[in-house]
Amino acid sequence: MKAPHRLYIETVGCQMNMLDSEMVVASLRQRGYELANSPGQADTILFNTCSVREQAENKTYSALGRLKQEKQSNPDKIIGVMGCMAQKDQRMIFQKAPFVDLVVGPGQLQQIPDLIEKARTEGGQHAALSLGRRDGAVKDIKRSHETYDPLRDPTMRPTPFQAFLRIQIGCDKFCTYCIVPMTRGPEQGRPPSQILDEAKILADQGCKEITLLGQTVNSYRFRDGDQTTRLADLLNQLESVDGIERIKFVTNYPKDMTYDLLSAVRDLPKVSPYLHVPLQSGSDAVLKRMKRGYTVADYREMMQRIDETLGEKAAISSDFIVGFCGETEDEFQASVEMVKECRFKNSFIFKYSERPGTRASDHLPDDISFEVKKRRNNELLAVQNQISEDGNQAFLGRHVDVLVEGPSKKADLDDRPSRGPIQLTGRTHCDRIVVFDGNERLVGQTIPIGIYDATAHTLIGTVVTQEATGEIVSLA
Ligand code: SAH
Ligand code: SF4
Ligand code: F3S
């Protein structure tokens, strides 16, 4: 019998990319491929790429560069570039890295198995790309960006009891700094029946937590005749899927955080009261240059709406871009003030990176120096970290339900007494990371943890069981 093909895949970027990689690996495994741990051991090498910041692209091009030799000594090796950078840079990738065999955009992933086969048998370079945003009628552009959700394979996820579930592809917001609408195409909601079926399959496979994915997930809508399904309706339907214990959804767009959605989050016990709603900047002038479509006052109103509906149990997180075109010191300070005012659970903070093909790149000079961006990044992060730590301190002495994900990064798996406790990690319903000592068999279970210490990013606790007396007994 012929030896199976061996696949090495490297993934960068957002959760969408992680899900895409899971799907591609699953489809190749169905064709008999096995996974390899390094490019050297593989006959097929795929890079699932991201274009959101220049640094992500540079990393991929350097990784590709390192494969040049490898390809020269093993010309039969197939090297493919898939994902957002494939769609953005297209055939230019063949010029920059002439030894690449495949360039496949995120809307064409279903073609990967056949294209690999073709490259292997016929040789030559092959590209499968979706239409650009100005390359035809909207319906044709939409059709050229296909959602890619074939059969799920639980063994392909880092944890089989947690899964991403795509409900929306693309984005129509066109924030001036952002490349995503160009790489992922027009916003399209998947039909609710497909989403529900996939959730049931996942539950049957033992999945307990699903995270619904969309670039602006709360803008989700699907029209069928005169019936429109929105995210709140979808959450109601998913709540009744047996076996699913937790439902999360990312990423949210502030303008679409409606009262009916928040009420669904309040009323549906499986839905996590964790809301990732990027603000991006605390200055109206900057928000306008970013074309975010809301003002700081709108965001404040949203925060108030969240507070009124969900109260204390809500955990809000955000993204910020520092050093966007023309950002003055005062405008930056407005972001600092909003972090202090909103007291986010955490924030992801990024230095503005000009992306060719975006509105900002065409019309606004990238005029803030790297040093200033770096300083602002550090300053905003320091303020946020203090707030995160204060927020976590509030959990001291409390019990939280944690879905155990696996050994923590610190867990020393090689140096432990056999089957003894190790440091495990998991998350609360509101997405806080918790570490504690426990037996590995707890992985995949939801258990109560008593919190005795906290840092900015982690709660530290022990497994507890509440005896009839109310006394806390450690199980770890
Ligand atoms: N769809 C999501 C985010 C997609 S990109 C949303 O709209 O919230 C993730 C984050 O990367 C963004 O929230 C933004 O903060 C950051 N980002 C996007 N483009 C960027 C750029 N050109 N430079 C720096 N950060 C960027
Ligand atoms: Fe990019 Fe804005 Fe769309 Fe998010 S909403 S993906 S930041 S264009
Ligand atoms: Fe990157 Fe594409 Fe996601 S650009 S952030 S991988 S949608």
Short mmCIF file of C-alpha atoms and ligand atoms in Angstrom, two decimals:
data_model
loop_
_atom_site.label_atom_id
_atom_site.label_comp_id
_atom_site.label_asym_id
_atom_site.label_seq_id
_atom_site.Cartn_x
_atom_site.Cartn_y
_atom_site.Cartn_z
CA MET A 1 0.00 0.00 0.00
CA LYS A 2 1.10 3.53 -0.75
CA ALA A 3 2.23 5.53 2.29
CA PRO A 4 -0.31 8.20 3.23
CA HIS A 5 0.38 11.82 2.38
CA ARG A 6 1.60 13.89 5.29
CA LEU A 7 0.28 17.39 5.89
CA TYR A 8 1.84 20.22 7.87
CA ILE A 9 -0.33 23.28 8.40
CA GLU A 10 0.53 26.58 10.08
CA THR A 11 -2.26 28.95 11.05
CA VAL A 12 -2.13 32.63 12.01
CA GLY A 13 -4.92 35.20 12.35
CA CYS A 14 -8.35 35.14 13.93
CA GLN A 15 -10.78 32.41 14.99
CA MET A 16 -12.19 32.34 11.45
CA ASN A 17 -8.80 31.10 10.28
CA MET A 18 -8.58 28.53 13.06
CA LEU A 19 -11.95 27.18 11.96
CA ASP A 20 -10.95 27.22 8.28
CA SER A 21 -7.81 25.23 9.10
CA GLU A 22 -9.87 22.71 11.08
CA MET A 23 -12.13 22.26 8.04
CA VAL A 24 -9.28 21.92 5.54
CA VAL A 25 -7.46 19.39 7.71
CA ALA A 26 -10.68 17.42 8.17
CA SER A 27 -11.29 17.29 4.42
CA LEU A 28 -7.74 16.18 3.71
CA ARG A 29 -7.91 13.53 6.42
CA GLN A 30 -10.99 12.19 4.73
CA ARG A 31 -8.74 11.65 1.74
CA GLY A 32 -6.27 9.71 3.83
CA TYR A 33 -3.81 12.44 4.81
CA GLU A 34 -2.01 12.24 8.15
CA LEU A 35 -0.72 15.19 10.12
CA ALA A 36 3.01 15.88 10.40
CA ASN A 37 4.63 17.89 13.19
CA SER A 38 7.13 19.78 11.06
CA PRO A 39 7.50 20.92 7.44
CA GLY A 40 10.46 18.54 7.10
CA GLN A 41 8.27 15.49 7.72
CA ALA A 42 5.48 16.61 5.40
CA ASP A 43 4.89 16.24 1.66
CA THR A 44 2.18 18.93 1.74
CA ILE A 45 2.69 22.24 3.55
CA LEU A 46 -0.09 24.78 3.97
CA PHE A 47 0.03 28.28 5.43
CA ASN A 48 -3.29 29.73 6.53
CA THR A 49 -2.54 33.43 6.48
CA CYS A 50 -3.75 36.79 7.87
CA SER A 51 -3.47 40.28 6.40
CA VAL A 52 -4.93 42.36 9.18
CA ARG A 53 -1.55 43.88 10.10
CA GLU A 54 1.68 44.01 8.12
CA GLN A 55 3.54 42.07 10.80
CA ALA A 56 1.31 39.02 10.26
CA GLU A 57 2.16 39.05 6.57
CA ASN A 58 5.88 39.53 7.16
CA LYS A 59 5.90 36.51 9.43
CA THR A 60 4.32 34.37 6.74
CA TYR A 61 6.70 35.58 4.03
CA SER A 62 9.71 34.79 6.26
CA ALA A 63 8.31 31.34 7.05
CA LEU A 64 7.84 30.79 3.32
CA GLY A 65 11.38 31.98 2.63
CA ARG A 66 12.70 29.33 4.99
CA LEU A 67 11.08 26.65 2.80
CA LYS A 68 12.94 27.62 -0.38
CA GLN A 69 15.80 25.20 0.28
CA GLU A 70 13.42 22.47 1.32
CA LYS A 71 11.53 22.75 -1.97
CA GLN A 72 14.77 22.77 -3.97
CA SER A 73 15.89 19.50 -2.45
CA ASN A 74 12.36 18.00 -2.51
CA PRO A 75 10.63 19.40 -5.61
CA ASP A 76 7.65 17.05 -5.10
CA LYS A 77 6.65 18.80 -1.90
CA ILE A 78 3.46 20.83 -2.38
CA ILE A 79 3.49 24.27 -0.76
CA GLY A 80 0.21 26.17 -0.52
CA VAL A 81 -0.73 29.62 0.75
CA MET A 82 -4.38 29.92 1.78
CA GLY A 83 -6.48 32.49 3.65
CA CYS A 84 -6.65 36.27 3.69
CA MET A 85 -3.13 37.02 2.41
CA ALA A 86 -3.74 34.67 -0.53
CA GLN A 87 -6.82 36.66 -1.47
CA LYS A 88 -5.08 40.01 -0.94
CA ASP A 89 -1.73 39.38 -2.62
CA GLN A 90 -3.01 36.85 -5.17
CA ARG A 91 -0.50 35.85 -7.85
CA MET A 92 2.06 38.28 -6.46
CA ILE A 93 2.81 35.49 -3.98
CA PHE A 94 4.13 33.40 -6.88
CA GLN A 95 6.52 36.26 -7.71
CA LYS A 96 7.70 36.77 -4.15
CA ALA A 97 7.99 33.03 -3.50
CA PRO A 98 8.28 31.27 -6.88
CA PHE A 99 8.39 27.83 -5.27
CA VAL A 100 4.79 28.14 -3.98
CA ASP A 101 2.40 25.77 -5.81
CA LEU A 102 -1.00 26.97 -4.61
CA VAL A 103 -2.65 30.27 -3.70
CA VAL A 104 -6.19 29.80 -2.37
CA GLY A 105 -8.44 32.55 -0.97
CA PRO A 106 -10.69 31.99 2.07
CA GLY A 107 -13.75 31.83 -0.18
CA GLN A 108 -12.32 28.92 -2.21
CA LEU A 109 -11.13 26.49 0.42
CA GLN A 110 -13.37 23.68 -0.85
CA GLN A 111 -11.01 23.44 -3.83
CA ILE A 112 -7.88 22.69 -1.81
CA PRO A 113 -7.90 18.86 -1.93
CA ASP A 114 -8.37 18.83 -5.72
CA LEU A 115 -5.82 21.58 -6.30
CA ILE A 116 -3.18 19.73 -4.29
CA GLU A 117 -3.88 16.65 -6.37
CA LYS A 118 -3.61 18.68 -9.57
CA ALA A 119 -0.34 20.32 -8.56
CA ARG A 120 1.04 16.91 -7.66
CA THR A 121 0.06 15.19 -10.90
CA GLU A 122 0.31 18.02 -13.43
CA GLY A 123 2.78 20.36 -11.76
CA GLY A 124 2.51 24.11 -12.31
CA GLN A 125 1.19 26.90 -10.09
CA HIS A 126 -2.53 27.11 -9.33
CA ALA A 127 -4.63 29.91 -7.88
CA ALA A 128 -8.25 29.83 -6.69
CA LEU A 129 -9.48 33.27 -5.72
CA SER A 130 -12.78 35.04 -5.12
CA LEU A 131 -13.89 38.16 -6.96
CA GLY A 132 -12.72 41.53 -5.63
CA ARG A 133 -15.29 43.94 -4.15
CA ARG A 134 -15.46 45.89 -7.41
CA ASP A 135 -15.13 42.99 -9.81
CA GLY A 136 -18.75 42.38 -10.76
CA ALA A 137 -22.37 42.31 -9.66
CA VAL A 138 -22.92 41.91 -5.90
CA LYS A 139 -24.59 38.52 -6.34
CA ASP A 140 -21.64 37.20 -8.34
CA ILE A 141 -19.16 38.53 -5.80
CA LYS A 142 -21.21 36.92 -3.02
CA ARG A 143 -21.33 33.62 -4.86
CA SER A 144 -17.57 33.65 -5.32
CA HIS A 145 -17.07 33.76 -1.52
CA GLU A 146 -18.36 30.39 -0.41
CA THR A 147 -18.75 29.53 3.24
CA TYR A 148 -16.73 26.42 3.93
CA ASP A 149 -18.31 24.17 6.51
CA PRO A 150 -18.04 20.51 5.55
CA LEU A 151 -18.35 17.67 8.05
CA ARG A 152 -16.89 18.34 11.47
CA ASP A 153 -14.02 16.28 12.85
CA PRO A 154 -13.73 16.56 16.66
CA THR A 155 -10.23 15.11 16.64
CA MET A 156 -9.06 18.15 14.70
CA ARG A 157 -9.86 20.64 17.44
CA PRO A 158 -7.50 21.51 20.29
CA THR A 159 -10.35 20.41 22.61
CA PRO A 160 -13.15 18.22 21.22
CA PHE A 161 -15.74 19.65 23.62
CA GLN A 162 -15.32 23.23 22.34
CA ALA A 163 -15.99 24.32 18.77
CA PHE A 164 -16.32 27.38 16.60
CA LEU A 165 -19.46 27.56 14.49
CA ARG A 166 -19.58 30.00 11.61
CA ILE A 167 -22.84 31.89 11.30
CA GLN A 168 -21.71 34.72 9.04
CA ILE A 169 -18.99 35.29 6.50
CA GLY A 170 -17.56 38.54 5.13
CA CYS A 171 -18.03 42.12 6.29
CA ASP A 172 -19.77 45.18 4.84
CA LYS A 173 -18.69 47.75 7.42
CA PHE A 174 -15.61 48.97 5.55
CA CYS A 175 -13.84 50.57 8.51
CA THR A 176 -11.22 52.67 6.73
CA TYR A 177 -8.21 50.88 8.27
CA CYS A 178 -9.41 47.32 7.71
CA ILE A 179 -8.59 44.79 4.99
CA VAL A 180 -11.15 42.16 6.05
CA PRO A 181 -14.02 43.31 3.76
CA MET A 182 -11.60 42.90 0.84
CA THR A 183 -10.26 39.48 1.83
CA ARG A 184 -13.47 37.92 3.14
CA GLY A 185 -15.94 39.54 0.75
CA PRO A 186 -19.54 40.67 1.32
CA GLU A 187 -21.36 39.97 4.57
CA GLN A 188 -23.56 36.88 4.26
CA GLY A 189 -25.49 35.07 6.97
CA ARG A 190 -25.67 31.29 6.83
CA PRO A 191 -29.17 29.79 6.84
CA PRO A 192 -30.37 29.11 10.43
CA SER A 193 -31.30 25.52 9.55
CA GLN A 194 -27.67 24.79 8.57
CA ILE A 195 -26.37 26.40 11.74
CA LEU A 196 -28.78 24.43 13.90
CA ASP A 197 -27.94 21.15 12.15
CA GLU A 198 -24.24 21.79 12.64
CA ALA A 199 -24.79 22.59 16.33
CA LYS A 200 -26.63 19.26 16.73
CA ILE A 201 -23.82 17.37 15.01
CA LEU A 202 -21.32 19.07 17.30
CA ALA A 203 -23.42 18.21 20.38
CA ASP A 204 -23.68 14.57 19.24
CA GLN A 205 -19.90 14.53 18.97
CA GLY A 206 -19.66 15.59 22.62
CA CYS A 207 -19.19 19.29 22.13
CA LYS A 208 -20.31 21.34 25.12
CA GLU A 209 -19.37 24.88 24.18
CA ILE A 210 -19.93 26.54 20.84
CA THR A 211 -18.63 29.95 19.85
CA LEU A 212 -20.59 31.52 17.01
CA LEU A 213 -18.31 33.34 14.60
CA GLY A 214 -18.84 36.38 12.43
CA GLN A 215 -16.82 39.56 11.82
CA THR A 216 -19.83 41.50 13.12
CA VAL A 217 -21.70 38.54 14.53
CA ASN A 218 -24.51 40.58 16.08
CA SER A 219 -25.34 42.11 12.69
CA TYR A 220 -26.30 38.55 11.62
CA ARG A 221 -29.51 38.34 9.68
CA PHE A 222 -30.94 35.80 7.31
CA ARG A 223 -33.95 36.54 5.16
CA ASP A 224 -36.19 33.77 3.89
CA GLY A 225 -39.26 35.15 2.15
CA ASP A 226 -40.78 37.60 4.59
CA GLN A 227 -39.13 35.96 7.60
CA THR A 228 -35.93 37.43 9.02
CA THR A 229 -33.81 35.54 11.54
CA ARG A 230 -31.48 37.61 13.72
CA LEU A 231 -28.86 36.64 16.28
CA ALA A 232 -31.37 36.77 19.17
CA ASP A 233 -33.63 34.28 17.32
CA LEU A 234 -30.69 32.05 16.57
CA LEU A 235 -29.62 32.02 20.23
CA ASN A 236 -33.16 31.03 21.21
CA GLN A 237 -33.05 28.10 18.80
CA LEU A 238 -29.56 27.00 19.84
CA GLU A 239 -30.47 27.12 23.54
CA SER A 240 -32.63 24.03 23.01
CA VAL A 241 -29.85 21.87 21.55
CA ASP A 242 -29.29 19.10 24.10
CA GLY A 243 -25.69 18.62 25.16
CA ILE A 244 -24.60 22.19 24.44
CA GLU A 245 -23.91 23.89 27.77
CA ARG A 246 -22.42 27.20 26.73
CA ILE A 247 -22.93 29.49 23.77
CA LYS A 248 -20.62 32.42 23.02
CA PHE A 249 -20.52 34.76 20.05
CA VAL A 250 -17.77 37.03 18.65
CA THR A 251 -17.14 39.74 17.43
CA ASN A 252 -19.82 42.34 18.07
CA TYR A 253 -20.43 45.66 16.38
CA PRO A 254 -21.47 48.36 18.89
CA LYS A 255 -24.33 49.72 16.77
CA ASP A 256 -26.05 46.33 16.58
CA MET A 257 -26.02 45.55 20.29
CA THR A 258 -29.79 45.80 20.46
CA TYR A 259 -32.07 45.41 23.44
CA ASP A 260 -33.62 42.19 22.08
CA LEU A 261 -30.16 40.61 21.75
CA LEU A 262 -29.20 41.66 25.28
CA SER A 263 -32.51 40.31 26.60
CA ALA A 264 -31.76 36.97 24.94
CA VAL A 265 -28.34 36.94 26.63
CA ARG A 266 -30.07 37.69 29.95
CA ASP A 267 -32.85 35.11 29.57
CA LEU A 268 -31.02 32.17 28.03
CA PRO A 269 -28.93 30.39 30.67
CA LYS A 270 -26.57 28.75 28.16
CA VAL A 271 -25.62 32.06 26.54
CA SER A 272 -22.46 33.51 27.98
CA PRO A 273 -22.77 37.04 29.40
CA TYR A 274 -19.46 37.83 27.74
CA LEU A 275 -19.56 40.51 25.06
CA HIS A 276 -16.57 41.41 22.93
CA VAL A 277 -17.53 44.80 21.47
CA PRO A 278 -14.52 46.69 20.07
CA LEU A 279 -14.61 50.45 20.59
CA GLN A 280 -11.34 51.09 18.62
CA SER A 281 -10.98 54.70 19.84
CA GLY A 282 -12.40 56.98 22.52
CA SER A 283 -12.35 60.03 20.23
CA ASP A 284 -15.27 60.97 17.98
CA ALA A 285 -12.92 62.55 15.44
CA VAL A 286 -10.86 59.35 15.19
CA LEU A 287 -13.98 57.16 15.04
CA LYS A 288 -15.13 59.31 12.16
CA ARG A 289 -11.82 58.95 10.32
CA MET A 290 -12.11 55.21 10.93
CA LYS A 291 -15.68 55.31 9.61
CA ARG A 292 -16.85 53.19 12.51
CA GLY A 293 -20.42 54.47 12.23
CA TYR A 294 -20.94 55.40 15.90
CA THR A 295 -19.89 58.07 18.35
CA VAL A 296 -18.51 57.77 21.87
CA ALA A 297 -21.99 58.78 23.10
CA ASP A 298 -23.52 55.87 21.14
CA TYR A 299 -21.04 53.49 22.76
CA ARG A 300 -21.82 54.89 26.21
CA GLU A 301 -25.52 54.37 25.55
CA MET A 302 -24.77 50.78 24.59
CA MET A 303 -22.81 50.26 27.81
CA GLN A 304 -25.77 51.60 29.75
CA ARG A 305 -28.12 49.28 27.89
CA ILE A 306 -25.87 46.34 28.76
CA ASP A 307 -25.75 47.45 32.38
CA GLU A 308 -29.55 47.79 32.59
CA THR A 309 -30.17 44.39 31.00
CA LEU A 310 -27.37 42.22 32.34
CA GLY A 311 -26.07 44.17 35.33
CA GLU A 312 -23.01 42.91 37.16
CA LYS A 313 -22.77 39.54 35.47
CA ALA A 314 -21.79 41.01 32.08
CA ALA A 315 -18.12 40.98 31.09
CA ILE A 316 -17.25 43.37 28.29
CA SER A 317 -14.02 43.36 26.31
CA SER A 318 -12.77 45.63 23.56
CA ASP A 319 -10.21 46.24 20.83
CA PHE A 320 -8.32 49.51 20.35
CA ILE A 321 -6.11 50.82 17.59
CA VAL A 322 -3.50 53.35 18.71
CA GLY A 323 -1.64 55.72 16.40
CA PHE A 324 -4.30 55.77 13.70
CA CYS A 325 -3.77 58.44 11.01
CA GLY A 326 -3.55 61.90 12.58
CA GLU A 327 -4.22 60.71 16.15
CA THR A 328 -3.28 63.61 18.45
CA GLU A 329 -2.18 63.17 22.04
CA ASP A 330 -5.61 64.41 23.19
CA GLU A 331 -7.37 61.95 20.92
CA PHE A 332 -5.26 59.15 22.34
CA GLN A 333 -6.00 60.30 25.90
CA ALA A 334 -9.70 60.02 25.05
CA SER A 335 -9.12 56.28 24.51
CA VAL A 336 -7.38 56.07 27.89
CA GLU A 337 -10.39 57.80 29.48
CA MET A 338 -12.84 55.40 27.85
CA VAL A 339 -10.89 52.36 29.09
CA LYS A 340 -11.10 53.85 32.59
CA GLU A 341 -14.78 54.65 32.23
CA CYS A 342 -15.91 51.35 30.68
CA ARG A 343 -13.68 49.16 32.86
CA PHE A 344 -13.38 46.43 30.23
CA LYS A 345 -12.60 42.89 31.33
CA ASN A 346 -9.72 43.05 28.87
CA SER A 347 -8.77 44.87 25.69
CA PHE A 348 -6.69 43.89 22.69
CA ILE A 349 -4.58 46.87 21.72
CA PHE A 350 -3.01 47.22 18.28
CA LYS A 351 -0.62 49.69 16.69
CA TYR A 352 -2.12 51.01 13.48
CA SER A 353 -0.69 49.23 10.46
CA GLU A 354 -1.42 50.71 7.04
CA ARG A 355 -3.03 48.15 4.72
CA PRO A 356 -2.78 48.79 0.98
CA GLY A 357 -6.20 48.63 -0.62
CA THR A 358 -8.05 50.23 2.31
CA ARG A 359 -9.62 53.69 2.35
CA ALA A 360 -7.22 54.94 5.01
CA SER A 361 -4.26 53.83 2.93
CA ASP A 362 -5.60 55.71 -0.11
CA HIS A 363 -6.65 58.90 1.66
CA LEU A 364 -5.05 59.32 5.10
CA PRO A 365 -1.30 59.54 5.77
CA ASP A 366 0.12 57.04 8.28
CA ASP A 367 1.78 59.93 10.11
CA ILE A 368 2.27 58.67 13.68
CA SER A 369 5.78 57.36 14.27
CA PHE A 370 6.38 53.79 15.37
CA GLU A 371 7.86 55.08 18.66
CA VAL A 372 4.73 57.06 19.47
CA LYS A 373 2.48 54.12 18.55
CA LYS A 374 4.54 51.90 20.79
CA ARG A 375 4.40 54.30 23.72
CA ARG A 376 0.64 54.74 23.36
CA ASN A 377 0.18 50.98 23.10
CA ASN A 378 2.13 50.42 26.33
CA GLU A 379 0.32 53.22 28.14
CA LEU A 380 -3.15 52.01 27.20
CA LEU A 381 -2.20 48.43 28.03
CA ALA A 382 -0.93 49.45 31.48
CA VAL A 383 -4.21 51.22 32.25
CA GLN A 384 -6.23 48.24 31.00
CA ASN A 385 -4.10 45.73 32.93
CA GLN A 386 -4.72 47.55 36.18
CA ILE A 387 -8.45 47.51 35.51
CA SER A 388 -8.37 43.82 34.54
CA GLU A 389 -6.55 43.01 37.75
CA ASP A 390 -9.03 45.00 39.86
CA GLY A 391 -11.89 43.23 38.07
CA ASN A 392 -10.37 39.83 38.78
CA GLN A 393 -9.68 40.70 42.43
CA ALA A 394 -13.43 41.01 42.90
CA PHE A 395 -13.62 37.22 42.45
CA LEU A 396 -11.48 36.43 45.51
CA GLY A 397 -13.37 34.11 47.83
CA ARG A 398 -16.04 33.37 45.25
CA HIS A 399 -16.96 30.12 43.47
CA VAL A 400 -17.08 30.05 39.70
CA ASP A 401 -18.15 27.27 37.30
CA VAL A 402 -15.23 26.40 35.05
CA LEU A 403 -15.26 24.36 31.85
CA VAL A 404 -11.90 22.60 32.14
CA GLU A 405 -9.91 22.88 28.90
CA GLY A 406 -6.68 21.01 29.64
CA PRO A 407 -3.22 21.34 31.19
CA SER A 408 -2.14 24.96 31.67
CA LYS A 409 0.93 26.31 29.90
CA LYS A 410 2.79 25.94 33.18
CA ALA A 411 1.79 22.32 33.70
CA ASP A 412 4.86 20.14 33.86
CA LEU A 413 3.65 16.99 32.15
CA ASP A 414 7.04 15.28 32.04
CA ASP A 415 7.93 15.73 35.65
CA ARG A 416 4.99 14.57 37.72
CA PRO A 417 4.04 11.53 39.73
CA SER A 418 2.00 9.25 37.45
CA ARG A 419 -1.65 10.35 37.17
CA GLY A 420 -1.14 12.89 39.94
CA PRO A 421 -2.66 16.36 39.86
CA ILE A 422 -1.31 18.91 37.41
CA GLN A 423 -2.11 22.54 36.80
CA LEU A 424 -5.25 22.74 34.67
CA THR A 425 -6.84 25.67 32.92
CA GLY A 426 -10.39 26.52 31.93
CA ARG A 427 -12.81 29.40 31.59
CA THR A 428 -15.77 30.77 33.47
CA HIS A 429 -19.09 31.41 31.77
CA CYS A 430 -18.02 35.05 31.32
CA ASP A 431 -14.73 34.02 29.67
CA ARG A 432 -12.34 34.54 32.56
CA ILE A 433 -9.31 32.25 32.55
CA VAL A 434 -8.93 30.11 35.68
CA VAL A 435 -5.99 27.88 36.67
CA PHE A 436 -6.06 25.28 39.45
CA ASP A 437 -4.51 21.94 40.37
CA GLY A 438 -6.52 18.87 39.49
CA ASN A 439 -6.55 15.49 37.89
CA GLU A 440 -6.46 15.39 34.11
CA ARG A 441 -9.70 13.38 34.06
CA LEU A 442 -11.50 16.66 34.90
CA VAL A 443 -10.80 17.91 31.37
CA GLY A 444 -14.07 18.50 29.52
CA GLN A 445 -16.14 18.81 32.71
CA THR A 446 -17.72 21.92 34.19
CA ILE A 447 -16.79 22.11 37.85
CA PRO A 448 -16.91 24.67 40.69
CA ILE A 449 -13.63 26.35 41.56
CA GLY A 450 -13.02 28.49 44.62
CA ILE A 451 -10.89 31.52 43.77
CA TYR A 452 -8.13 32.49 46.21
CA ASP A 453 -5.81 34.62 44.07
CA ALA A 454 -5.96 36.74 40.91
CA THR A 455 -3.72 38.48 38.41
CA ALA A 456 -4.74 40.76 35.51
CA HIS A 457 -5.35 37.81 33.20
CA THR A 458 -5.87 34.80 35.43
CA LEU A 459 -7.96 33.66 38.38
CA ILE A 460 -6.23 31.10 40.57
CA GLY A 461 -8.27 28.62 42.55
CA THR A 462 -8.93 25.14 43.89
CA VAL A 463 -11.51 22.52 42.97
CA VAL A 464 -14.26 22.59 45.57
CA THR A 465 -17.24 20.56 46.54
CA GLN A 466 -19.97 22.04 48.64
CA GLU A 467 -20.77 19.61 51.42
CA ALA A 468 -24.19 19.67 53.05
CA THR A 469 -22.63 21.72 55.82
CA GLY A 470 -21.50 24.30 53.30
CA GLU A 471 -17.93 23.52 54.23
CA ILE A 472 -15.47 23.77 51.34
CA VAL A 473 -13.51 20.59 50.70
CA SER A 474 -10.66 20.57 48.26
CA LEU A 475 -10.70 17.81 45.67
CA ALA A 476 -7.44 18.70 44.04
N1 SAH B 1 -14.46 42.06 12.85
C1 SAH B 1 -13.90 42.41 14.07
C2 SAH B 1 -12.41 42.59 14.09
C3 SAH B 1 -11.58 42.15 12.97
S1 SAH B 1 -9.89 42.52 13.03
C4 SAH B 1 -14.53 43.71 14.49
O1 SAH B 1 -14.99 44.46 13.69
O2 SAH B 1 -14.52 43.97 15.65
C5 SAH B 1 -9.46 42.48 14.74
C6 SAH B 1 -8.95 43.77 15.25
O3 SAH B 1 -7.76 44.12 14.58
C7 SAH B 1 -9.85 44.96 15.04
O4 SAH B 1 -10.86 45.05 16.00
C8 SAH B 1 -8.89 46.12 15.12
O5 SAH B 1 -8.75 46.56 16.44
C9 SAH B 1 -7.58 45.50 14.65
N2 SAH B 1 -7.21 45.98 13.31
C10 SAH B 1 -7.89 45.85 12.15
N3 SAH B 1 -7.22 46.44 11.15
C11 SAH B 1 -6.09 46.97 11.69
C12 SAH B 1 -5.00 47.70 11.16
N4 SAH B 1 -4.95 48.06 9.88
N5 SAH B 1 -4.01 48.07 12.01
C13 SAH B 1 -4.05 47.73 13.31
N6 SAH B 1 -5.05 47.04 13.85
C14 SAH B 1 -6.07 46.66 13.06
FE1 SF4 B 2 -12.88 45.22 9.78
FE2 SF4 B 2 -14.63 47.01 10.60
FE3 SF4 B 2 -15.48 44.80 9.37
FE4 SF4 B 2 -14.48 44.61 11.80
S1 SF4 B 2 -16.34 45.74 11.23
S2 SF4 B 2 -13.98 43.31 10.07
S3 SF4 B 2 -12.91 46.18 11.83
S4 SF4 B 2 -14.26 46.43 8.48
FE1 F3S B 3 -6.73 38.11 9.58
FE2 F3S B 3 -8.44 37.46 7.75
FE3 F3S B 3 -9.02 37.03 10.28
S1 F3S B 3 -7.16 39.25 7.74
S2 F3S B 3 -7.96 38.69 11.29
S3 F3S B 3 -7.41 36.08 9.16
S4 F3S B 3 -10.44 37.60 8.67
#
